[in-house]
Short mmCIF file of C-alpha atoms in Angstrom, two decimals:
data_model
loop_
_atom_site.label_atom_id
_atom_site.label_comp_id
_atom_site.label_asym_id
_atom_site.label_seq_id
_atom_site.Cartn_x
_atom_site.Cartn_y
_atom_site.Cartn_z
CA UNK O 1299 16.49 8.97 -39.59
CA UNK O 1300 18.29 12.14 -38.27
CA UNK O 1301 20.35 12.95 -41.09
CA UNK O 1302 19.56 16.78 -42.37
CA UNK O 1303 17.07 17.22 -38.71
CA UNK O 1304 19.36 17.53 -36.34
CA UNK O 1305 22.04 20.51 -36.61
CA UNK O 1306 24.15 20.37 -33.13
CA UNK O 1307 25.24 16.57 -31.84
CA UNK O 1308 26.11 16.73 -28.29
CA UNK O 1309 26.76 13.29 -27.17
CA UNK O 1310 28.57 11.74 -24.18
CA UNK O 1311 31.12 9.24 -24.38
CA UNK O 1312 32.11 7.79 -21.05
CA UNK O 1313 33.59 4.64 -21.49
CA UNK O 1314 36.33 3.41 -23.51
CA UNK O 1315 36.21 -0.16 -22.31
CA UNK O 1316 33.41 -2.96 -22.69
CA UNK O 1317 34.07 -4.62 -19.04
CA UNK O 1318 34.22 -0.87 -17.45
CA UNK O 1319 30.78 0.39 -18.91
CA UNK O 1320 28.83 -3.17 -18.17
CA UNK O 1321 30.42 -3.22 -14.11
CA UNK O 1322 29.88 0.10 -13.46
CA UNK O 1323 26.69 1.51 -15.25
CA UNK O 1324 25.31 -1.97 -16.80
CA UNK O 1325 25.51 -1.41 -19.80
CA UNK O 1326 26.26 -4.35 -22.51
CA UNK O 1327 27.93 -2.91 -25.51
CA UNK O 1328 28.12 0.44 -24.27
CA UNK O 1329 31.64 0.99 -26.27
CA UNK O 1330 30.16 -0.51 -29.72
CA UNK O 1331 27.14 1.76 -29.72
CA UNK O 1332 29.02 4.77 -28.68
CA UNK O 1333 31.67 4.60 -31.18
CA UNK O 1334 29.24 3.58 -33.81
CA UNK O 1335 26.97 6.54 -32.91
CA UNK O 1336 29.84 9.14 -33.04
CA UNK O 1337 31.16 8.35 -36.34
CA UNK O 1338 27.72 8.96 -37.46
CA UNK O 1339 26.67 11.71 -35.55
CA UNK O 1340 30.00 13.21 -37.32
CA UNK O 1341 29.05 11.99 -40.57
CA UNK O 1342 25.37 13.73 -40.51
CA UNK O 1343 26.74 17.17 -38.94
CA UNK O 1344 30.74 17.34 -39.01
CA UNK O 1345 33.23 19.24 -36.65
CA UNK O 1346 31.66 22.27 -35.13
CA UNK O 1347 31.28 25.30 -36.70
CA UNK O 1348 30.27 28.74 -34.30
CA UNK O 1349 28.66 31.94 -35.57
CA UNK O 1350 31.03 35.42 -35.45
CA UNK O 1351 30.06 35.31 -31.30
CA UNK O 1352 31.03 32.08 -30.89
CA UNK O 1353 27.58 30.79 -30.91
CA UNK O 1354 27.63 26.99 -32.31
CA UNK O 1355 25.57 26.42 -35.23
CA UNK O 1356 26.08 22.85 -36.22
CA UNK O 1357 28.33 20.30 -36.02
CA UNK O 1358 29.20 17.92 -33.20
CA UNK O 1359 30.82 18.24 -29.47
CA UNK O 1360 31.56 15.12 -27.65
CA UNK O 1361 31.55 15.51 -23.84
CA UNK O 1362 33.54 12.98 -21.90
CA UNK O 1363 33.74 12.68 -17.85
CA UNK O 1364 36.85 11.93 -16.21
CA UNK O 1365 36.49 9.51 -13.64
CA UNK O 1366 38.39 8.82 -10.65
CA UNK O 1367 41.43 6.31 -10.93
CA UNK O 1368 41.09 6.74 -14.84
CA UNK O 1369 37.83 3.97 -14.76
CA UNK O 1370 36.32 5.67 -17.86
CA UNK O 1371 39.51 4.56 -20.22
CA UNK O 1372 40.24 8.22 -21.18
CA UNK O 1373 43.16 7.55 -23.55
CA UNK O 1374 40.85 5.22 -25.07
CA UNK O 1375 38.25 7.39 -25.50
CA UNK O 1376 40.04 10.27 -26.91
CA UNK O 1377 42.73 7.98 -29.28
CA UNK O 1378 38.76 6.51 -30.87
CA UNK O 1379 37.89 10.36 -31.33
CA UNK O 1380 41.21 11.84 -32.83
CA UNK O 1381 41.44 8.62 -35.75
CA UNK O 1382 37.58 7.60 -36.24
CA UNK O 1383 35.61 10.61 -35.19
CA UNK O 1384 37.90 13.50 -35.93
CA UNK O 1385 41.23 14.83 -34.66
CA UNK O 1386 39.51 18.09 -34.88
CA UNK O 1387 36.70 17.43 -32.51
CA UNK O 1388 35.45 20.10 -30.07
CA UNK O 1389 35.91 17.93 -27.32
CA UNK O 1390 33.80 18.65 -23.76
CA UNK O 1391 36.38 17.10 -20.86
CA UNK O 1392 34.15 17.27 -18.13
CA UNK O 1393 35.63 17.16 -14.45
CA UNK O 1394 32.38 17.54 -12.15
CA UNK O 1395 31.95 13.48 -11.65
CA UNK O 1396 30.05 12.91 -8.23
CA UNK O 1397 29.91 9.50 -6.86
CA UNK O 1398 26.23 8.95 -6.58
CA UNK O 1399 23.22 5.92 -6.29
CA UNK O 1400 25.76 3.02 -6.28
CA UNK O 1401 29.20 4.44 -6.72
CA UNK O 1402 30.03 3.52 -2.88
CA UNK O 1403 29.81 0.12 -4.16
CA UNK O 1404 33.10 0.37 -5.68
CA UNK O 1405 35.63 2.10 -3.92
CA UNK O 1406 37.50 3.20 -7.25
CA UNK O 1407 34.54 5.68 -8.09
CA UNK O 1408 33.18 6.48 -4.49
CA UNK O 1409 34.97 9.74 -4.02
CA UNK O 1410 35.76 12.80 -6.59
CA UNK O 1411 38.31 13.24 -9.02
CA UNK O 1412 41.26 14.92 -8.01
CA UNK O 1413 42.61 17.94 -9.66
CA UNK O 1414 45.40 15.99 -11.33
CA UNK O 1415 43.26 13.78 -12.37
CA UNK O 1416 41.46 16.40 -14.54
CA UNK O 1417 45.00 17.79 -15.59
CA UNK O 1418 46.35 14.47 -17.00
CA UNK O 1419 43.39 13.83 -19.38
CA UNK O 1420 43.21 17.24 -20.44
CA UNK O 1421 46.74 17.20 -21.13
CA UNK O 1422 46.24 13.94 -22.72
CA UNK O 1423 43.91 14.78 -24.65
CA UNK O 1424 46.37 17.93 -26.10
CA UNK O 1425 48.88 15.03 -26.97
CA UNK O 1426 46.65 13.07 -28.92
CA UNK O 1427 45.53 15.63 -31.38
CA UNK O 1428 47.07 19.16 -31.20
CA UNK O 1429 43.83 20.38 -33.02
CA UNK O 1430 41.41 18.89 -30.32
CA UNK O 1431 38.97 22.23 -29.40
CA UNK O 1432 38.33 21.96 -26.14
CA UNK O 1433 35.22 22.88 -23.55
CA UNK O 1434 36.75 22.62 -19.72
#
């Protein structure tokens, strides 16, 4: 219904594992629908594309939050973007995770990520597709 509407996708995509996204945010199916809705949020709109200041103008950026003790599957995550969304992506690897509502709950997500934390995705990410963009 969005196809032609919509000019700038900017989705997130937390999880990379089933279990992970129904224990710690309830949600059935989270995975399916997220990778579905990438590939066509990439179909409709394609890799990003930025004016001469860098402006974006279409196209899609796909934000993903690293979580402490690597919960949100970020290999996962990031190997699904590089071979079904695009190994060019403008990826969005987003480090400000803050254990809220019922994150004490689980003692795996009640604190911060640490600054190697962020590091080892983001260099992770670099390994998995040398054209990744990236947003820190």
């Amino acid at each position: 219904m969005l196809e032609g509407v919509v000019d700038i996708y900017m989705p997130d995509f937390k999880y990379g594992d089933y279990e992970k996204a129904l224990r710690y945010s309830k949600a059935p199916n989270y995975t399916k629908y997220a990778k579905e809705s990438l590939i066509e949020m990439q179909h409709q709109v394609g890799d990003l594309v930025a004016d001469e200041n860098g402006i974006a103008i279409r196209g899609l950026i796909v934000r993903h939050l690293v979580m402490p003790n690597n919960v949100a599957d970020s290999k996962k995550v990031l190997e699904f973007i590089a071979k079904e969304v695009s190994g060019k992506a403008y990826v969005n690897v987003m480090a400000q995770y803050y254990p809220t509502f019922k994150a004490h709950q689980f003692p795996e997500i009640a604190r911060r990520i640490t600054i190697v934390e962020n590091k080892e995705v983001l260099e992770l990410a670099r390994q998995i597709s040398s054209e990744f963009r990236f947003a820190e």
